[in-house]
């Protein structure tokens, strides 16, 4: 038993030494836990200051602080566990020392304490097993502390990301607020721009939309009927056709007069006077047919008759000049000239509605002035433009007689081709 007691004392001392070493590890773990707790607290204060400097609102800081409080709670719980385990290890080490002292005392008093030594040995074995279990737990606690430190670092990184996201959120909220303000201002402006007319204004707008253009009729005179409206054109056309037909049967220049020594103007005038007299008869017949047969009221019958006679004389002079100068070709040109005047004189529709080229022709051809003069004489409108029409027709008359005079002079020159039968030279 004394030998066993000595071995027990030695084992107790070894256990005490191991417990002291384990208690030292526990103290180091407690110190590391305390340092980690302080570091987390310092990092938390720095993180909150950084987030606040970046422009986070108090509400956003409160959210971050609440998340950090959760992390601090876990850290505090782990630290409390470590501190408690360190205290237990310290107390265990002290108890092991006391056991070693007691074991040594027991070894000294082995004979009397054999049974107590056996019991102490059994207790020492249990203490040894508990110490091994405690060491394993401390190793696990050390690994958990490392994980805790890594988790705290991840939490700090997440807090940084959260701070950046909160900054982006704040910027987006500012843009959203500005856009909502602009939208509100635009809607208010659009609402104010929407008209709110009264009943009278609605009726006026409806009247304007339904009848946007007011038509004011201002007529210089009235023809009375559609046929009377077309009468000036067809009367002028009849005078032209009558003059044209005359030169299908009458020579424009007398061959006998050309063979004499009289002046060319007298020859041309003589060739024009006889057809002109027939044209005057045609004008008289035309007035009788229009006034009596068709029953178209003539406002100025005498002036209309004189104007028709002068127009007929002018048309005869024009066709006489064409036939004298160009012969059969001139008669064809007279027919073409009639067609051109028919479409450009403005007898059926206002000449302002004609195409631009025909409007230019309208101001040149004599039938335009004949139609306009007859309208005013038949319907009783202002007669002052009639003098202008007479002036233009006079210019055509004089010009045609001059052309006929030149043609008569040229016709006095006899060539072998004009002699019938032809001379063989």
Coordinates of N, CA and C in Angstrom, one line a residue, residues 170-307:
X170 N -29.9 55.0 -51.3 CA -30.1 56.4 -51.1 C -30.1 57.2 -52.4
X171 N -29.1 56.9 -53.3 CA -29.1 57.7 -54.5 C -30.3 57.4 -55.4
X172 N -30.7 56.1 -55.4 CA -31.9 55.7 -56.2 C -33.2 56.4 -55.6
X173 N -33.2 56.5 -54.3 CA -34.4 57.1 -53.7 C -34.4 58.6 -54.0
X174 N -33.2 59.2 -54.1 CA -33.2 60.7 -54.5 C -33.7 60.8 -55.9
X175 N -33.2 59.9 -56.8 CA -33.7 60.0 -58.2 C -35.1 59.8 -58.3
X176 N -35.6 58.8 -57.6 CA -37.1 58.5 -57.6 C -37.9 59.7 -57.1
X177 N -37.4 60.3 -56.0 CA -38.1 61.5 -55.5 C -38.1 62.6 -56.5
X178 N -36.9 62.9 -57.2 CA -36.9 63.9 -58.2 C -37.8 63.6 -59.4
X179 N -37.8 62.3 -59.8 CA -38.7 61.9 -60.9 C -40.2 62.1 -60.5
X180 N -40.5 61.7 -59.3 CA -41.9 61.8 -58.8 C -42.3 63.3 -58.8
X181 N -41.3 64.1 -58.3 CA -41.6 65.6 -58.3 C -41.9 66.1 -59.7
X182 N -41.0 65.8 -60.7 CA -41.2 66.2 -62.0 C -42.5 65.7 -62.6
X183 N -42.8 64.4 -62.4 CA -44.1 63.9 -62.9 C -45.3 64.6 -62.3
X184 N -45.2 65.0 -61.0 CA -46.3 65.7 -60.4 C -46.4 67.1 -61.0
X185 N -45.3 67.8 -61.2 CA -45.3 69.1 -61.9 C -45.9 69.0 -63.3
X186 N -45.4 68.0 -64.0 CA -45.9 67.8 -65.4 C -47.4 67.5 -65.4
X187 N -47.9 66.7 -64.5 CA -49.3 66.4 -64.5 C -50.1 67.6 -64.1
X188 N -49.6 68.4 -63.2 CA -50.3 69.6 -62.8 C -50.4 70.6 -64.0
X189 N -49.2 70.7 -64.7 CA -49.2 71.6 -65.9 C -50.1 71.1 -66.9
X190 N -50.1 69.8 -67.2 CA -51.1 69.3 -68.2 C -52.5 69.4 -67.8
X191 N -52.8 69.3 -66.5 CA -54.2 69.5 -66.1 C -54.6 70.9 -66.3
X192 N -53.7 71.9 -66.0 CA -54.0 73.3 -66.1 C -54.2 73.6 -67.6
X193 N -53.5 72.9 -68.5 CA -53.5 73.2 -69.9 C -54.8 72.6 -70.6
X194 N -55.5 71.7 -70.0 CA -56.7 71.1 -70.6 C -57.8 72.2 -70.5
X195 N -58.3 72.6 -71.7 CA -59.3 73.6 -71.7 C -60.6 73.1 -71.1
X196 N -61.3 74.1 -70.5 CA -62.6 73.8 -69.8 C -63.6 74.8 -70.3
X197 N -64.0 74.7 -71.6 CA -64.9 75.7 -72.2 C -66.3 75.7 -71.5
X198 N -66.9 76.9 -71.6 CA -68.3 77.0 -71.2 C -69.2 76.4 -72.3
X199 N -70.5 76.4 -72.0 CA -71.5 75.9 -72.9 C -71.5 76.8 -74.2
X200 N -71.4 78.1 -74.0 CA -71.4 79.0 -75.2 C -70.1 78.7 -76.0
X201 N -69.0 78.5 -75.4 CA -67.8 78.3 -76.1 C -67.8 77.0 -76.9
X202 N -68.5 75.9 -76.2 CA -68.6 74.6 -76.9 C -69.5 74.8 -78.1
X203 N -70.5 75.5 -78.0 CA -71.4 75.7 -79.2 C -70.7 76.5 -80.3
X204 N -69.9 77.5 -79.9 CA -69.1 78.2 -80.9 C -68.1 77.4 -81.6
X205 N -67.4 76.5 -80.8 CA -66.4 75.6 -81.4 C -67.1 74.6 -82.3
X206 N -68.2 74.1 -81.9 CA -68.9 73.1 -82.8 C -69.4 73.8 -84.1
X207 N -69.8 75.0 -84.0 CA -70.2 75.7 -85.2 C -69.0 76.0 -86.1
X208 N -67.9 76.3 -85.5 CA -66.7 76.6 -86.3 C -66.2 75.3 -87.0
X209 N -66.2 74.2 -86.2 CA -65.7 72.9 -86.8 C -66.7 72.4 -87.9
X210 N -68.0 72.6 -87.6 CA -69.0 72.1 -88.6 C -69.1 73.0 -89.9
X211 N -68.8 74.3 -89.7 CA -68.9 75.2 -90.9 C -67.7 76.1 -90.8
X212 N -66.4 75.6 -91.1 CA -65.2 76.4 -90.8 C -65.1 77.6 -91.7
X213 N -65.7 77.6 -92.9 CA -65.5 78.7 -93.9 C -66.8 79.3 -94.2
X214 N -66.9 80.6 -94.1 CA -68.1 81.3 -94.5 C -68.0 81.8 -96.0
X215 N -68.9 81.5 -96.7 CA -68.9 81.8 -98.2 C -69.7 83.1 -98.4
X216 N -69.0 84.1 -98.9 CA -69.7 85.4 -99.2 C -69.8 85.5 -100.7
X217 N -70.9 85.7 -101.2 CA -71.2 85.8 -102.7 C -71.3 87.3 -103.1
X218 N -70.4 87.6 -104.0 CA -70.4 89.0 -104.5 C -70.3 89.0 -106.0
X219 N -71.4 89.1 -106.7 CA -71.5 89.0 -108.1 C -71.7 90.3 -108.8
X220 N -70.9 90.6 -109.9 CA -71.1 91.8 -110.6 C -72.4 91.9 -111.4
X221 N -72.8 90.7 -111.8 CA -74.1 90.6 -112.6 C -74.5 89.2 -112.6
X222 N -75.7 89.0 -113.1 CA -76.2 87.6 -113.2 C -76.6 87.3 -114.6
X223 N -76.2 86.0 -115.1 CA -76.5 85.6 -116.4 C -78.0 85.2 -116.5
X224 N -78.5 84.7 -115.4 CA -79.9 84.3 -115.5 C -80.1 82.8 -115.6
X225 N -79.3 82.2 -116.5 CA -79.4 80.8 -116.7 C -78.0 80.2 -117.1
X226 N -77.9 78.9 -117.1 CA -76.7 78.3 -117.5 C -76.4 78.5 -119.0
X227 N -77.4 78.5 -119.8 CA -77.2 78.7 -121.3 C -76.8 80.2 -121.5
X228 N -77.4 81.1 -120.8 CA -77.0 82.5 -120.9 C -75.5 82.7 -120.5
X229 N -75.1 81.9 -119.5 CA -73.7 82.0 -119.0 C -72.7 81.5 -120.1
X230 N -73.1 80.6 -120.9 CA -72.2 80.1 -122.0 C -72.4 80.8 -123.3
X231 N -73.3 81.7 -123.4 CA -73.6 82.4 -124.6 C -72.4 83.2 -125.1
X232 N -71.6 84.0 -124.3 CA -70.5 84.7 -124.8 C -69.5 83.8 -125.5
X233 N -69.2 82.7 -125.0 CA -68.2 81.8 -125.6 C -68.7 81.3 -126.9
X234 N -69.9 80.8 -127.0 CA -70.4 80.2 -128.2 C -70.7 81.3 -129.3
X235 N -71.0 82.5 -128.9 CA -71.2 83.6 -129.9 C -69.8 83.9 -130.5
X236 N -68.8 84.0 -129.7 CA -67.4 84.3 -130.2 C -67.0 83.1 -131.1
X237 N -67.3 81.9 -130.6 CA -66.9 80.7 -131.4 C -67.6 80.7 -132.8
X238 N -68.9 81.1 -132.8 CA -69.7 81.2 -134.0 C -69.1 82.2 -135.0
X239 N -68.7 83.4 -134.5 CA -68.1 84.4 -135.4 C -66.7 83.9 -136.0
X240 N -65.9 83.1 -135.1 CA -64.7 82.6 -135.7 C -64.9 81.6 -136.7
X241 N -65.9 80.6 -136.5 CA -66.2 79.6 -137.4 C -66.7 80.2 -138.7
X242 N -67.6 81.2 -138.6 CA -68.2 81.9 -139.8 C -67.1 82.5 -140.6
X243 N -66.1 83.2 -139.9 CA -65.0 83.8 -140.7 C -64.1 82.7 -141.3
X244 N -63.9 81.6 -140.6 CA -63.1 80.5 -141.2 C -63.7 79.9 -142.4
X245 N -65.1 79.7 -142.4 CA -65.8 79.1 -143.5 C -65.7 80.0 -144.7
X246 N -65.7 81.4 -144.5 CA -65.7 82.3 -145.6 C -64.4 82.0 -146.5
X247 N -63.3 81.8 -145.9 CA -62.1 81.7 -146.7 C -61.9 80.3 -147.2
X248 N -62.9 79.4 -147.0 CA -62.9 78.1 -147.7 C -63.5 78.3 -149.1
X249 N -64.2 79.4 -149.3 CA -64.8 79.7 -150.6 C -64.3 81.0 -151.3
X250 N -63.7 81.9 -150.5 CA -63.3 83.2 -151.0 C -61.7 83.2 -151.0
X251 N -61.2 83.7 -152.1 CA -59.7 83.9 -152.2 C -59.4 85.1 -151.3
X252 N -58.3 85.0 -150.5 CA -58.0 86.1 -149.6 C -57.5 87.3 -150.4
X253 N -56.8 87.1 -151.5 CA -56.3 88.2 -152.3 C -56.7 88.0 -153.8
X254 N -57.2 89.1 -154.4 CA -57.6 89.1 -155.8 C -56.4 89.0 -156.7
X255 N -56.4 88.0 -157.6 CA -55.3 87.8 -158.5 C -55.2 89.0 -159.5
X256 N -56.4 89.5 -159.8 CA -56.5 90.6 -160.8 C -55.9 91.9 -160.1
X257 N -56.2 92.1 -158.8 CA -55.6 93.2 -158.1 C -54.1 93.1 -158.0
X258 N -53.7 91.9 -157.8 CA -52.2 91.7 -157.6 C -51.5 91.9 -158.9
X259 N -52.2 91.7 -160.1 CA -51.6 92.0 -161.4 C -51.5 93.4 -161.7
X260 N -52.2 94.3 -161.0 CA -52.2 95.7 -161.3 C -51.1 96.4 -160.5
X261 N -51.0 97.7 -160.7 CA -50.0 98.4 -160.0 C -50.5 99.2 -158.8
X262 N -51.7 98.8 -158.3 CA -52.1 99.5 -157.1 C -51.3 99.0 -155.9
X263 N -51.4 99.8 -154.8 CA -50.6 99.6 -153.6 C -51.0 98.3 -153.0
X264 N -50.1 97.7 -152.3 CA -50.3 96.4 -151.6 C -51.3 96.5 -150.5
X265 N -51.3 97.7 -149.8 CA -52.3 97.9 -148.7 C -53.7 97.9 -149.2
X266 N -53.9 98.5 -150.4 CA -55.3 98.6 -151.0 C -55.7 97.2 -151.4
X267 N -54.7 96.4 -151.9 CA -55.0 95.0 -152.3 C -55.4 94.2 -151.1
X268 N -54.7 94.3 -150.0 CA -55.0 93.6 -148.8 C -56.3 94.0 -148.2
X269 N -56.6 95.4 -148.2 CA -57.8 95.9 -147.7 C -59.0 95.5 -148.5
X270 N -58.8 95.4 -149.8 CA -59.9 95.0 -150.7 C -60.2 93.5 -150.5
X271 N -59.2 92.7 -150.2 CA -59.5 91.3 -149.9 C -60.1 91.1 -148.6
X272 N -60.0 92.0 -147.7 CA -60.5 91.9 -146.3 C -61.9 92.4 -146.2
X273 N -62.3 93.5 -147.0 CA -63.5 94.2 -146.8 C -64.7 93.4 -147.1
X274 N -64.7 92.6 -148.2 CA -65.9 91.8 -148.6 C -66.2 90.7 -147.5
X275 N -65.2 89.9 -147.1 CA -65.5 89.0 -146.0 C -65.9 89.7 -144.7
X276 N -65.3 90.9 -144.4 CA -65.7 91.6 -143.2 C -67.2 92.0 -143.3
X277 N -67.7 92.4 -144.4 CA -69.1 92.8 -144.6 C -70.0 91.6 -144.3
X278 N -69.5 90.4 -144.8 CA -70.3 89.2 -144.6 C -70.3 88.9 -143.1
X279 N -69.1 89.1 -142.4 CA -69.0 88.9 -141.0 C -70.0 89.8 -140.2
X280 N -70.2 91.0 -140.7 CA -71.1 91.9 -140.0 C -72.5 91.3 -140.1
X281 N -72.9 90.8 -141.3 CA -74.2 90.2 -141.5 C -74.3 89.0 -140.5
X282 N -73.3 88.2 -140.4 CA -73.3 87.1 -139.5 C -73.5 87.6 -138.0
X283 N -72.9 88.7 -137.7 CA -73.1 89.2 -136.3 C -74.5 89.7 -136.1
X284 N -75.1 90.3 -137.1 CA -76.5 90.7 -137.0 C -77.4 89.5 -136.8
X285 N -77.2 88.5 -137.6 CA -78.0 87.3 -137.5 C -77.8 86.6 -136.1
X286 N -76.6 86.7 -135.6 CA -76.3 86.1 -134.3 C -77.1 86.8 -133.2
X287 N -77.1 88.1 -133.3 CA -77.9 88.9 -132.3 C -79.3 88.6 -132.3
X288 N -79.9 88.5 -133.5 CA -81.3 88.2 -133.7 C -81.6 86.8 -133.1
X289 N -80.8 85.8 -133.4 CA -81.0 84.5 -132.9 C -80.9 84.4 -131.4
X290 N -79.9 85.1 -130.8 CA -79.7 85.0 -129.4 C -80.8 85.8 -128.7
X291 N -81.2 87.0 -129.2 CA -82.1 87.8 -128.5 C -83.6 87.4 -128.7
X292 N -83.9 86.8 -129.9 CA -85.3 86.5 -130.2 C -85.5 85.0 -130.1
X293 N -84.6 84.2 -130.8 CA -84.8 82.8 -130.8 C -84.6 82.1 -129.5
X294 N -83.5 82.4 -128.9 CA -83.1 81.7 -127.6 C -83.6 82.4 -126.4
X295 N -84.1 83.7 -126.6 CA -84.7 84.5 -125.6 C -83.7 84.7 -124.4
X296 N -82.5 85.2 -124.8 CA -81.5 85.6 -123.8 C -81.6 87.1 -123.7
X297 N -81.8 87.6 -122.5 CA -81.9 89.1 -122.3 C -80.5 89.7 -122.5
X298 N -80.5 90.7 -123.4 CA -79.2 91.5 -123.6 C -79.4 92.8 -123.0
X299 N -78.4 93.1 -122.0 CA -78.5 94.4 -121.3 C -78.3 95.6 -122.1
X300 N -77.3 95.5 -123.0 CA -77.0 96.6 -123.9 C -77.0 96.1 -125.3
X301 N -78.1 96.0 -126.0 CA -78.2 95.4 -127.3 C -77.5 96.1 -128.4
X302 N -77.5 97.4 -128.4 CA -76.8 98.2 -129.5 C -75.3 98.0 -129.3
X303 N -74.8 98.2 -128.1 CA -73.4 98.1 -127.9 C -72.9 96.7 -128.1
X304 N -73.8 95.7 -127.7 CA -73.4 94.3 -128.0 C -73.3 94.0 -129.5
X305 N -74.3 94.6 -130.3 CA -74.2 94.4 -131.7 C -73.0 95.0 -132.3
X306 N -72.6 96.2 -131.9 CA -71.4 96.9 -132.4 C -70.2 96.1 -132.0
X307 N -70.1 95.6 -130.8 CA -69.0 94.9 -130.3 C -68.9 93.6 -131.1

